[in-house]
XYZ file of C-alpha atoms in Angstrom:
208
model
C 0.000 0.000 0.000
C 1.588 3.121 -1.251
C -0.966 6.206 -0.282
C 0.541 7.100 2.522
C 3.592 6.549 1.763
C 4.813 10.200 0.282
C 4.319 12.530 3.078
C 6.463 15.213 2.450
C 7.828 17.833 4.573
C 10.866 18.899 7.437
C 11.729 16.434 9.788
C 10.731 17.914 13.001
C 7.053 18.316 11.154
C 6.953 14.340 9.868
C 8.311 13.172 13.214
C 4.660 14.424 14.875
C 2.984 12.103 11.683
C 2.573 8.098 11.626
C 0.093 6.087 9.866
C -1.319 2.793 10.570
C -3.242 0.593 7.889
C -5.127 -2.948 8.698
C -6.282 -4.930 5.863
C -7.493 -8.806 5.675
C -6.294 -10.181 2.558
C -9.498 -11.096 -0.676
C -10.439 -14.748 -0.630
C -7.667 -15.766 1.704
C -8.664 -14.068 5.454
C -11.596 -11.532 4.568
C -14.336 -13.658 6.010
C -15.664 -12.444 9.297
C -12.727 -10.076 9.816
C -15.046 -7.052 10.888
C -14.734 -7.918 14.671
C -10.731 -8.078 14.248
C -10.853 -4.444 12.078
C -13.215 -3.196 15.072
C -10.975 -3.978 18.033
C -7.701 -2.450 16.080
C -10.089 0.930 15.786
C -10.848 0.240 19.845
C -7.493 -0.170 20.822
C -6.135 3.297 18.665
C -8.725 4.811 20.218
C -7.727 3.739 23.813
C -3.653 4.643 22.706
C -4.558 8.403 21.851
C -4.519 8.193 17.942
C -5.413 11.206 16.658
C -7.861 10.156 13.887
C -9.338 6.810 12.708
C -10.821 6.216 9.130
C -12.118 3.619 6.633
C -11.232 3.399 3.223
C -14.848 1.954 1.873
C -16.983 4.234 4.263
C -15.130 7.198 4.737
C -14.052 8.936 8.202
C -16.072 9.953 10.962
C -18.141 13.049 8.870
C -19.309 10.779 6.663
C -20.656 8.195 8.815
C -22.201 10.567 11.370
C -19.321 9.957 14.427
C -16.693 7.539 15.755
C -19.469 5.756 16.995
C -20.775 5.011 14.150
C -18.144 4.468 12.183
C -17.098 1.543 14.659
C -20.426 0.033 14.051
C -20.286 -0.106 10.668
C -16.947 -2.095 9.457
C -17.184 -4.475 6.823
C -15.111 -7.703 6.171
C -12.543 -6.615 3.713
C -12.252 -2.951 4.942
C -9.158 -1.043 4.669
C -8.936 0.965 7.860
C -6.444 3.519 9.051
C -5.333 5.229 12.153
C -2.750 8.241 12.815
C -0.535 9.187 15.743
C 1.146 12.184 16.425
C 4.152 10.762 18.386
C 5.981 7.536 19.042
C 4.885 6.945 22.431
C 1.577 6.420 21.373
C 2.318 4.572 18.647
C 5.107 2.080 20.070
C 1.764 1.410 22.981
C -0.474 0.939 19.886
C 2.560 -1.684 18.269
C 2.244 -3.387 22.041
C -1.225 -3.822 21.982
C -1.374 -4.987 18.401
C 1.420 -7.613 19.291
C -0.226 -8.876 22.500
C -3.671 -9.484 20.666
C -2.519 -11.229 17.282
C -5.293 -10.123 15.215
C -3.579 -11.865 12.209
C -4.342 -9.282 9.994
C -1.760 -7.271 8.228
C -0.005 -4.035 9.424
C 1.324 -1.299 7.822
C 2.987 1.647 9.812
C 3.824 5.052 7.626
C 6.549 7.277 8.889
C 10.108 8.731 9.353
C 12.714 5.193 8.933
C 14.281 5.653 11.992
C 11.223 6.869 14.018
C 9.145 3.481 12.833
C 11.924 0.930 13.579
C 12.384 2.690 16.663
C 9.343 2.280 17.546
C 8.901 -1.350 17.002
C 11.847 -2.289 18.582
C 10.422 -1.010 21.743
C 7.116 -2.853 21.060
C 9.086 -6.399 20.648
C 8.356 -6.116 16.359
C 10.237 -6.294 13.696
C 9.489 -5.147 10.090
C 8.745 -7.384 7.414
C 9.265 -5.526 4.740
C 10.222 -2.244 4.135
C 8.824 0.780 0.957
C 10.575 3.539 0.608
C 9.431 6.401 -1.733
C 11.457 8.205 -4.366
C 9.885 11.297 -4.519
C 7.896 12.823 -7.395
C 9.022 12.654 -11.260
C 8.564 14.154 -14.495
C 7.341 18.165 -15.150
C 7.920 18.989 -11.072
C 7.538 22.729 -12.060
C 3.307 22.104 -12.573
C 3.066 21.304 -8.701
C 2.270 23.774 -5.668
C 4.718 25.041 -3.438
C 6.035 23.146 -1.222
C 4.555 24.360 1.664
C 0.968 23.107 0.256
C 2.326 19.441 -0.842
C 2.819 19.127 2.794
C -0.564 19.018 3.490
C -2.101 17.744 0.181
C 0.369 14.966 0.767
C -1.065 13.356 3.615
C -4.277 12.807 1.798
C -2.910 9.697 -0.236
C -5.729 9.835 -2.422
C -5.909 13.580 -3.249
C -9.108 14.740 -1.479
C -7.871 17.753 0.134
C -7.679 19.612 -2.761
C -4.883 21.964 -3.746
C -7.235 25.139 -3.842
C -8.546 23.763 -0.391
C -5.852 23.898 1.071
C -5.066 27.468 -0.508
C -8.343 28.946 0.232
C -7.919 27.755 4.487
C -4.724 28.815 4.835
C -5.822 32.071 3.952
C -8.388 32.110 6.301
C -5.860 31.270 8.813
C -3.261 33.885 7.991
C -6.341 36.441 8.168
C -7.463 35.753 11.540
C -10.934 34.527 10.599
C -10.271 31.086 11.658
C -8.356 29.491 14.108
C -5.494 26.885 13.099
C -7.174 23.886 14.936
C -10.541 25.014 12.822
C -8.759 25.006 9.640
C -6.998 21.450 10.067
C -10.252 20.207 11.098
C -11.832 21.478 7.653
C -8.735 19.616 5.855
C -9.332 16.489 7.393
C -13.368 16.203 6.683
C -12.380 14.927 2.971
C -9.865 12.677 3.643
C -11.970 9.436 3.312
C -9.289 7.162 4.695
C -8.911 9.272 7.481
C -5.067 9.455 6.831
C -5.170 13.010 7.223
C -3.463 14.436 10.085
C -4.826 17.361 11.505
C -2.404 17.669 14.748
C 0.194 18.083 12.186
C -1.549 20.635 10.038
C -2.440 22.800 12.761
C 0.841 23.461 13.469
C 1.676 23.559 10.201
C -0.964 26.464 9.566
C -0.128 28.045 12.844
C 3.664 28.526 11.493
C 2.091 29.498 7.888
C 0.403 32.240 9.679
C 3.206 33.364 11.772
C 5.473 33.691 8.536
């Protein structure tokens, strides 16, 4: 799984940004996996992820709450959650270990950061992805500043102009940084998108 793999942005901004994915496998583990996808969402909850989100159904907007979005998993769902630092993550990787779901596990971040934190948890990686960055005509994308957050939308559903049109609204006053993240997030159907992160990433915006 490669949409959340090209985050892009300084170091001290990724290292507040991890990603965890759950997904049975088609025809080989699907059946009845909705309790297993559930309890992974239960226990992110109870290790202070910041948002959870599933790729069929969307994020917690479009299915009316967390509540409801709990209620609602489906065998073969492809569900996310995101932390904003490694000690709630490496307590997630604990709690993952200890219950053996036997579903696989994908964990999105800085190299050293991840492995870190599954060394503490008692994990090691299976396999490792590693984006390359971005190719051909570079010049057609946004500055760099917006890529930051249109990157942690895998799919591409906080829009460019979104993004454009909030930080504005930031830098002007007429909404807080905490508002605006919240605003980027509602799209994001996976609910990959971090909105810790973009707070302070539109609270520095606006102090530029």
């Amino acid at each position: 799984m490669t949409h959340t793999l090209h985050r892009t942005g300084p170091e001290e901004s990724l290292s507040e940004d991890f990603v965890l994915l759950m997904m049975p496998s088609k025809d080989i583990n699907h059946e009845n996996s909705a309790p297993k996808l559930r309890r992974f969402f239960e226990l992110a909850l109870k290790n202070g992820c910041v948002r959870i989100g599933d790729c069929r159904l969307g994020n917690q907007y479009h299915q009316g709450g967390v509540e409801k979005l709990l209620e609602n998993v489906e065998d073969r769902a492809v569900i996310h959650a995101s932390f904003k630092d490694e000690a709630s993550l490496t307590e997630m990787l604990r709690d993952l270990k200890s219950e053996e779901l036997g579903l696989s596990i994908v964990v999105s971040g800085l190299f050293d950061n991840v492995n870190k934190c599954c060394g503490e948890a008692g994990l090691k990686p299976h396999t490792i992805n590693q984006s390359l960055g971005r190719w051909g005509n570079t010049d057609r994308l946004p500055d760099d500043k917006i890529l930051e957050f249109n990157t942690m939308c895998g799919h591409g559903m906080v829009t460019v102009k979104l993004i454009e049109r909030i930080v504005e609204k930031v830098k002007k006053g007429t909404m807080s940084p905490e508002e605006g993240a919240e605003e980027l997030f509602k799209p994001c159907m996976c609910g990959i998108f971090n909105p810790h992160r973009a707070a302070n990433m539109l609270r520095s915006l606006a102090k530029a």
